[in-house]
CSV table of C-alpha atoms in Angstrom, one decimal:
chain,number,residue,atom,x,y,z
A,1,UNK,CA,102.9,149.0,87.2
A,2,UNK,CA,105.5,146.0,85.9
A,3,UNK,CA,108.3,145.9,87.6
A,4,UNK,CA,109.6,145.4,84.0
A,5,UNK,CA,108.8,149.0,83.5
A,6,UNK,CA,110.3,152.1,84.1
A,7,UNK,CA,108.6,153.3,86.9
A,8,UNK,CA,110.6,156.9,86.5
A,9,UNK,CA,109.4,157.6,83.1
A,10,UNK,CA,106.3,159.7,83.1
A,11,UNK,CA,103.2,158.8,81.1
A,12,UNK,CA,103.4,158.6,77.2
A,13,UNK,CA,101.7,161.3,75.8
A,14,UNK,CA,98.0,159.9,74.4
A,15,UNK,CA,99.3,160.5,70.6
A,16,UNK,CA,102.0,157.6,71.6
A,17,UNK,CA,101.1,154.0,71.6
A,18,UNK,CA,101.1,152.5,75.1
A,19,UNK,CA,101.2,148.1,74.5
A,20,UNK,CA,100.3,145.7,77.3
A,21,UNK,CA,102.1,142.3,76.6
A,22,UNK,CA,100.2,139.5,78.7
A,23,UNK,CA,103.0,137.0,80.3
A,24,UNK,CA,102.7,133.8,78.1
A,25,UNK,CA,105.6,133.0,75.7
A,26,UNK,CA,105.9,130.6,73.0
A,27,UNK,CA,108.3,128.1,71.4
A,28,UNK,CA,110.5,128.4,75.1
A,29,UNK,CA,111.5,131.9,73.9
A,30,UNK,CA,110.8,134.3,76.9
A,31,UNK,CA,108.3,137.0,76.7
A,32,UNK,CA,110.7,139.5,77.1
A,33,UNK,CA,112.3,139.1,74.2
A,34,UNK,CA,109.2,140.3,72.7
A,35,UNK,CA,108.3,142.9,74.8
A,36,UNK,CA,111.9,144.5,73.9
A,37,UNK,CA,111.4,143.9,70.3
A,38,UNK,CA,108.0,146.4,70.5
A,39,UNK,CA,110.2,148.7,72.9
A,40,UNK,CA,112.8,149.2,70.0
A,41,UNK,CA,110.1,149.7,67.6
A,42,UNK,CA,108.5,152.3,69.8
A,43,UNK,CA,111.0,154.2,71.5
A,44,UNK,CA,108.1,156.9,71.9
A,45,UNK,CA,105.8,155.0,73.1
A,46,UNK,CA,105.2,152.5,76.0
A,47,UNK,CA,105.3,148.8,76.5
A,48,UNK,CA,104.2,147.4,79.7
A,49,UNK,CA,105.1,143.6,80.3
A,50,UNK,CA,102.6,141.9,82.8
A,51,UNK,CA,105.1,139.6,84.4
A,52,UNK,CA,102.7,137.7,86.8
A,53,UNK,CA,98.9,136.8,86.9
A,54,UNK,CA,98.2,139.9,89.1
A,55,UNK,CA,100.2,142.0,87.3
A,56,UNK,CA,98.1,141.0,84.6
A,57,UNK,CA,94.8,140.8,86.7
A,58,UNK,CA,95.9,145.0,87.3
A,59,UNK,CA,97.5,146.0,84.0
A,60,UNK,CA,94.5,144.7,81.9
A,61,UNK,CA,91.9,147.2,83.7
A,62,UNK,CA,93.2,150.0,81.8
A,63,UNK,CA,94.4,148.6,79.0
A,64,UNK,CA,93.4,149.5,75.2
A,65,UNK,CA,96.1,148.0,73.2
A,66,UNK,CA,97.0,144.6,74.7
A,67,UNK,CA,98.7,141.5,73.1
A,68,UNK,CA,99.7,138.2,73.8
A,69,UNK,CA,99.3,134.5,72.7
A,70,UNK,CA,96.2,133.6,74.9
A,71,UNK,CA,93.4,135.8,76.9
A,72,UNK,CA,91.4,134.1,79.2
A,73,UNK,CA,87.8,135.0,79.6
A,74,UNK,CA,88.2,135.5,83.3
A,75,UNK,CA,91.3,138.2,82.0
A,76,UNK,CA,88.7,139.6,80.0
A,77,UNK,CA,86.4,140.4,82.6
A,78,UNK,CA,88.3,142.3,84.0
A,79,UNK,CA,89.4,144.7,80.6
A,80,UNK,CA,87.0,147.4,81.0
A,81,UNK,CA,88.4,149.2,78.5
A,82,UNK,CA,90.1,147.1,75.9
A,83,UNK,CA,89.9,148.0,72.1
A,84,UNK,CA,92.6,145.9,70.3
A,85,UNK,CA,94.0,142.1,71.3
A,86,UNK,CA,96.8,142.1,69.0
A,87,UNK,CA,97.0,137.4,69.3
A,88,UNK,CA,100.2,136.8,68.6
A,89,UNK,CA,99.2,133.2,67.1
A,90,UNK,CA,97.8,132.9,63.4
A,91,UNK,CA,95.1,130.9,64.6
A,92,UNK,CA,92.0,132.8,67.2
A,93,UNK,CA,90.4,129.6,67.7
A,94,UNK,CA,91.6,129.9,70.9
A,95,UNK,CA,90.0,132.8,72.0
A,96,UNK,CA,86.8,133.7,73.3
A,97,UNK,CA,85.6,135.2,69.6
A,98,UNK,CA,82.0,135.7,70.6
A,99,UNK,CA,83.0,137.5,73.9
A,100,UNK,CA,85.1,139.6,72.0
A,101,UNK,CA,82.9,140.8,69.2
A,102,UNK,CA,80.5,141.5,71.8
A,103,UNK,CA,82.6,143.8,73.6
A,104,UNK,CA,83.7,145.9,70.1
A,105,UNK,CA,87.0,144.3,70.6
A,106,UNK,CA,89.3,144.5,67.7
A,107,UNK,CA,91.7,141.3,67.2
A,108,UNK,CA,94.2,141.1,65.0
A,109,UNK,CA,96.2,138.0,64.4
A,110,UNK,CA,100.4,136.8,63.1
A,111,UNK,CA,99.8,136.2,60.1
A,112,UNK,CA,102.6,136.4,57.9
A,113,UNK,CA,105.1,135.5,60.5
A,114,UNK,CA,105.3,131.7,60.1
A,115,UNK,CA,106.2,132.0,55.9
A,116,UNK,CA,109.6,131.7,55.8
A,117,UNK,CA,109.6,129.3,58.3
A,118,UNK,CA,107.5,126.9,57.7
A,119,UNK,CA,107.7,127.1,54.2
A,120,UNK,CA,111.4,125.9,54.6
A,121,UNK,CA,109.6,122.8,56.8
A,122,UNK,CA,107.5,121.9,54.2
A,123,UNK,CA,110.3,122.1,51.6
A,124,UNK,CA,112.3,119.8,53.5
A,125,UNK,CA,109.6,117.3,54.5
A,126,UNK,CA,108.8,117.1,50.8
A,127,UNK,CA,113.0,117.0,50.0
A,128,UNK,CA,113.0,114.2,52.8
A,129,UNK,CA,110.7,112.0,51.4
A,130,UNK,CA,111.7,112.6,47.6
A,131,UNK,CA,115.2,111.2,48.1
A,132,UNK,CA,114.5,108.9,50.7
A,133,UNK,CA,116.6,110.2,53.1
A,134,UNK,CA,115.0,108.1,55.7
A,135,UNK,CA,115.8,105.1,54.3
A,136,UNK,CA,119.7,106.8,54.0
A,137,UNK,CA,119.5,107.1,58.0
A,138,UNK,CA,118.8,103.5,58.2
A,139,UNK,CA,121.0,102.3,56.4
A,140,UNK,CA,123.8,104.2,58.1
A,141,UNK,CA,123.0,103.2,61.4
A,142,UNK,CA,122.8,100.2,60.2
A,143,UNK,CA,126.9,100.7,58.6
A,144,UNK,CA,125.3,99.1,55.3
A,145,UNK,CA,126.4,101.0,51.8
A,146,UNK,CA,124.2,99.9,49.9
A,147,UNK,CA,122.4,101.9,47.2
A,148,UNK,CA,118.8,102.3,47.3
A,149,UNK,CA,115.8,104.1,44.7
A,150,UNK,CA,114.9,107.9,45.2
A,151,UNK,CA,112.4,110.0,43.6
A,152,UNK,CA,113.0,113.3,41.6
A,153,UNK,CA,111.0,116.0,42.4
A,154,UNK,CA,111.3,117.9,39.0
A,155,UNK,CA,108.1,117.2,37.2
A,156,UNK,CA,105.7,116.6,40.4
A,157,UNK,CA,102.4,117.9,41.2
A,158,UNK,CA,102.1,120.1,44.4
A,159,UNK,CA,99.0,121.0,45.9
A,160,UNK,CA,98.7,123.5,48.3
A,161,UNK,CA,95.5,123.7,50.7
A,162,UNK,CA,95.3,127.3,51.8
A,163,UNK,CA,97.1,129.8,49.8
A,164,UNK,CA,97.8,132.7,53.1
A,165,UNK,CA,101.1,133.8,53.7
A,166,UNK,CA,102.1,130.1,54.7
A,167,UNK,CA,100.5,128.5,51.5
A,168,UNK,CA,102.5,131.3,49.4
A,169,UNK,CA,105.4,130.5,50.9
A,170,UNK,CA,105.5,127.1,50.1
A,171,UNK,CA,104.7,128.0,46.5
A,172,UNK,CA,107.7,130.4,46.4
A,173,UNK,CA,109.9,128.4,47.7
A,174,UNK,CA,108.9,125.5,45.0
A,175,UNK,CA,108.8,127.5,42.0
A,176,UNK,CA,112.9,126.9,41.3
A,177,UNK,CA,112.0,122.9,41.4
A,178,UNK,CA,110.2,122.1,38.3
A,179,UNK,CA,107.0,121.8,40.0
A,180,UNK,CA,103.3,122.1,38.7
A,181,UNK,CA,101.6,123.4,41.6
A,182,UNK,CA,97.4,123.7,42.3
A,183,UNK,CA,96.1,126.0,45.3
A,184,UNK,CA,92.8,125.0,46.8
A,185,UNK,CA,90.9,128.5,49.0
A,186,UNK,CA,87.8,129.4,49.1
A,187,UNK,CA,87.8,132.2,46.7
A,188,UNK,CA,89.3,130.6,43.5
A,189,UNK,CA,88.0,133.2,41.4
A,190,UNK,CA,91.2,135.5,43.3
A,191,UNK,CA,93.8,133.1,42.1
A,192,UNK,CA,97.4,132.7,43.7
A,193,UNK,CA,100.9,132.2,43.5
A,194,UNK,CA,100.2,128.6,42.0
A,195,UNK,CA,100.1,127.1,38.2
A,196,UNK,CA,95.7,126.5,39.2
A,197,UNK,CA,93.8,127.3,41.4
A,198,UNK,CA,90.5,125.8,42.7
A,199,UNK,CA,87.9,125.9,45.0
A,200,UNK,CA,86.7,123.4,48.2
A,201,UNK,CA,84.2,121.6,45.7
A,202,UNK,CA,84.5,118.0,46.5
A,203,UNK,CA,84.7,117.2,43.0
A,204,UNK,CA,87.4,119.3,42.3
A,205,UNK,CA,89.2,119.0,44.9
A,206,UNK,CA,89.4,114.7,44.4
A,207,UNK,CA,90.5,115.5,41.1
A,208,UNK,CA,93.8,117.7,42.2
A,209,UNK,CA,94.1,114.6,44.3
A,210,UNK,CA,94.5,112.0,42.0
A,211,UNK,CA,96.9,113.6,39.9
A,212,UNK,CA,99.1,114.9,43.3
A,213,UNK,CA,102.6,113.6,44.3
A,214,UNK,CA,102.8,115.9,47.4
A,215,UNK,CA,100.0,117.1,49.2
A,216,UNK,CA,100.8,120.2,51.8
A,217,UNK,CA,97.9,121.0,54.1
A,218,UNK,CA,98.7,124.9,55.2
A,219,UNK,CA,94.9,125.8,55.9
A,220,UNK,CA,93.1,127.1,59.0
A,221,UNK,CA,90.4,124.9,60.8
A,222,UNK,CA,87.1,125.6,60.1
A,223,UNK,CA,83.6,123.4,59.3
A,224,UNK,CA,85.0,123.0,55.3
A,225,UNK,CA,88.7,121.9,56.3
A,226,UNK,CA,87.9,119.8,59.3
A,227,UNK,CA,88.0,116.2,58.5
A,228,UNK,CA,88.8,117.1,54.5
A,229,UNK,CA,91.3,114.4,54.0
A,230,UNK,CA,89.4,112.1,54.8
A,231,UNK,CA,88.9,108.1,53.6
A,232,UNK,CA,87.9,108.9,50.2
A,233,UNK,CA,90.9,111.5,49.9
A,234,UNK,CA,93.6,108.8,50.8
A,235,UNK,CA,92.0,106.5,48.5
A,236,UNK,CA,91.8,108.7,45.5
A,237,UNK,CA,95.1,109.8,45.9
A,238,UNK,CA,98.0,108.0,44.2
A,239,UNK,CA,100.2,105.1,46.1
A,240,UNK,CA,103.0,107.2,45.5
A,241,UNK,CA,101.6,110.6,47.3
A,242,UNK,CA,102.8,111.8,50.4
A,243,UNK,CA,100.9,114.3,52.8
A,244,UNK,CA,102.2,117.1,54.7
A,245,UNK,CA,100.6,118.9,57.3
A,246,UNK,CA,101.6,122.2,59.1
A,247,UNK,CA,97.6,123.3,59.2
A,248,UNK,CA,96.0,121.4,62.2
A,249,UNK,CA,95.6,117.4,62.8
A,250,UNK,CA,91.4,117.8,62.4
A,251,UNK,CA,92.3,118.3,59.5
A,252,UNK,CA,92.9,115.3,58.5
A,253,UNK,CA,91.1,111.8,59.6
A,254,UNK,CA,93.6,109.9,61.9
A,255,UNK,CA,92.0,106.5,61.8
A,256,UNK,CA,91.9,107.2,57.6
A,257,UNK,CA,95.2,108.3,57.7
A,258,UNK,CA,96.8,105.1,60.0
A,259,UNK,CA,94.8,103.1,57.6
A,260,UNK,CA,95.9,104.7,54.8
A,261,UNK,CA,99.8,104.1,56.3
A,262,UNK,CA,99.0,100.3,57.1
A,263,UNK,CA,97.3,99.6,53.4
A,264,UNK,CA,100.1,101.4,51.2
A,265,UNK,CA,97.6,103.5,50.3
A,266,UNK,CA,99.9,106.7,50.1
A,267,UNK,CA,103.8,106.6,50.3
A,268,UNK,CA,104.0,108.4,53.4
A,269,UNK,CA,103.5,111.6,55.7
A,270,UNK,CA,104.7,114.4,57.6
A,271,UNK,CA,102.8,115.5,60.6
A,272,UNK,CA,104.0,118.4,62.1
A,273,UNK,CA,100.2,118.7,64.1
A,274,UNK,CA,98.2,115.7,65.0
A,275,UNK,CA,94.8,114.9,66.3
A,276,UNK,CA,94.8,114.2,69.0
A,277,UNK,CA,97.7,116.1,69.9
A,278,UNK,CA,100.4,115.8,71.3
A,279,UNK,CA,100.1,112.1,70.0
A,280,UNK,CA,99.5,109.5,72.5
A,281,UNK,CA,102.9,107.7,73.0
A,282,UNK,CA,101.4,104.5,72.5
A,283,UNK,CA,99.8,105.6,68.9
A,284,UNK,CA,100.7,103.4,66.0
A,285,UNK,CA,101.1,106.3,63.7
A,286,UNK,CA,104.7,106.6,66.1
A,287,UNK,CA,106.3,103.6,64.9
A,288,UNK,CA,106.5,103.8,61.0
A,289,UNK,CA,109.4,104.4,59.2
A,290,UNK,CA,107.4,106.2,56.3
A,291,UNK,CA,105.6,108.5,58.8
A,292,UNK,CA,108.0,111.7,60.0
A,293,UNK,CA,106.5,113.4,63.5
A,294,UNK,CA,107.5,116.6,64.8
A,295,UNK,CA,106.0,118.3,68.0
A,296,UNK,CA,103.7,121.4,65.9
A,297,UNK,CA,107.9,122.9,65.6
A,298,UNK,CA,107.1,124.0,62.3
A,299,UNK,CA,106.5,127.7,63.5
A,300,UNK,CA,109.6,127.9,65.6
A,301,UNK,CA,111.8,130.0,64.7
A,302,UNK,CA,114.5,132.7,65.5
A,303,UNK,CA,112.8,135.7,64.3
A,304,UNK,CA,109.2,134.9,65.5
A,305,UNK,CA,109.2,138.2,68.1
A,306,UNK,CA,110.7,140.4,65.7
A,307,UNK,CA,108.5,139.5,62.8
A,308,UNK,CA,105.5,139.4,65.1
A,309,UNK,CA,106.6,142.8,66.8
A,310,UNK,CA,106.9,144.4,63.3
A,311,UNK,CA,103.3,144.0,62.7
A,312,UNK,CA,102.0,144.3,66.8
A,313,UNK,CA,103.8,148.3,67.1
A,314,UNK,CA,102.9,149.3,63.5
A,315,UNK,CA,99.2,148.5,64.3
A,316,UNK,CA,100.2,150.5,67.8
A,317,UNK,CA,100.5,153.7,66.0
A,318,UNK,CA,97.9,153.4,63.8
A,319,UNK,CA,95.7,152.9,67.0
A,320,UNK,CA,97.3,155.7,69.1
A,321,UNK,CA,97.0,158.4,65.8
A,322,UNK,CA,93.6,157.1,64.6
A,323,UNK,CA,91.6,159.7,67.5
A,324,UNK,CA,88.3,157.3,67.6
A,325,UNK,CA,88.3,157.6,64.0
A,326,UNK,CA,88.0,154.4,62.1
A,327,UNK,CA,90.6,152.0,61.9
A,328,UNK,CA,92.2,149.5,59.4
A,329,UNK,CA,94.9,147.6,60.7
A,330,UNK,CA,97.3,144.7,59.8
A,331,UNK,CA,95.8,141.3,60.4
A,332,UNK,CA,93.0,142.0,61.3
A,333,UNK,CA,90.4,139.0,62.0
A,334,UNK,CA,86.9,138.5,60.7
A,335,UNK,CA,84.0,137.9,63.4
């Protein structure tokens, strides 16, 4: 048993939820804090915190309900009777997918927990870039007052690739700017929080392109996505345009996109993910004024364990009350 846990405390009855948390944090935040954030949520139940790789090597036999941010196949092995891997990324790509459906083993991911967050990064990468404030920097470390042209971004055209909770947070948070706004997903015919909606048709999606001031890339990876801003994108879309992206860096063609940056074919980007990534130190993309880098920090925030833990114990009890019955629970990822 974790040294984290009570070793006085008998057994949680079997109508409780008893959580494994696996020993990898994110963001530098310790895994404790998370671990205490599905304690207060489940003062009934029990959360076990595998501290150390035999901890978790030991905790994992028995486990049913286990979470975490990564699970190794060699980890898996050893789950004999696993039934839930609650990730506590947004993205499974990470995960051995086929192992799991093999096994029965439900995975649920955190979606939902980045919204606020990285809707407020795309807000001010688009806010940074409309008035310029990158040219304001220079110009004070510089000690030069001298006045210089902004943007307005009343009146713009947003488009939004991927309208989950991230993609609908962007659109909520733009609505109070004036904005006309197009969502691209795969099920158009569902519409969104956005003015149109459209589909991944190549066609329709270079149109949205040439009429865009801001593109915002907040879509998973997957065959369709990877690669979709491509050459032809950049070219279609107008000089002024500026692309964000919080999805992931295949997403977007790097050579394209330095090309892109070096022709003036776009105004200028914000790349919180890059492929590859982490970028190179030695990559060009590092030394443009135009181009703003941060280190995939879009998802950190303050509130990521509480959020995340909110969704993690509530699934808990549906598990622990469902008696072998079927289950529907929060999140929960497609095979």
């Amino acid at each position: 048993m974790s040294a984290d846990h009570d070793a006085g405390e008998s057994a949680a009855p079997s109508s409780e939820p008893t959580v494994l948390v696996l020993r990898k944090g994110t963001h530098g935040v310790p895994i404790e804090q998370y671990a205490t954030a599905l304690r207060e949520r489940l003062p009934a139940g029990t959360v076990e915190l595998a501290r150390t790789p035999a901890e978790e090597r030991s905790l994992i036999q028995d486990a049913e309900y286990a979470t975490g941010m990564v699970l190794e196949e060699d980890l898996l092995d050893r789950a004999e009777n696993l039934e839930v891997f609650a990730c506590a990324y947004a993205g499974t790509g990470h995960l051995p997918m086929d192992r799991l459906e093999q096994r029965g083993v439900t995975v649920t991911n955190a979606s939902g927990v980045h919204g606020p967050n990285i809707g407020e990064h795309v807000l001010g990468s688009i806010l940074r870039f409309t008035r310029r404030f990158h040219v304001g920097d220079r110009r004070q470390r510089r000690r030069e007052w001298r006045h210089y042209q902004a943007h307005e971004l009343q009146g713009s055209t947003v488009t939004i690739v991927g309208l989950g909770a991230i993609g609908r947070a962007v659109s909520e948070r733009l609505e109070p700017f004036g904005v006309e706004t197009i969502g691209v997903r795969y099920s158009p015919e569902k519409g969104g929080p956005t003015d149109d909606v459209i589909g991944f048709e190549s066609e329709a999606v270079h149109d949205a392109l040439a009429r865009t001031e801001y593109l915002v890339l907040a879509c998973p990876l997957t065959e369709t996505t990877r690669r979709l801003i491509d050459r032809d994108a950049l070219v279609t879309m107008d000089p002024e345009a500026v692309l964000v992206n919080v999805a992931r860096g295949p997403v977007v063609d790097t050579d394209a996109l330095l090309e892109a940056v070096r022709s003036n074919w776009i105004r200028g980007a914000a790349l919180d993910v890059t492929e590859p990534e982490p970028l190179p130190e030695d990559h060009p993309l590092w030394n443009f004024e135009n181009v703003r880098i941060t280190p995939h920090n879009a998802g950190h925030t303050p509130n990521y364990y509480d959020r995340l833990a909110d969704i993690v114990a509530g699934n808990a009890r549906r598990f622990a009350e469902s008696d072998g019955r079927d289950l529907e629970l929060e999140n929960e990822v497609s095979f």
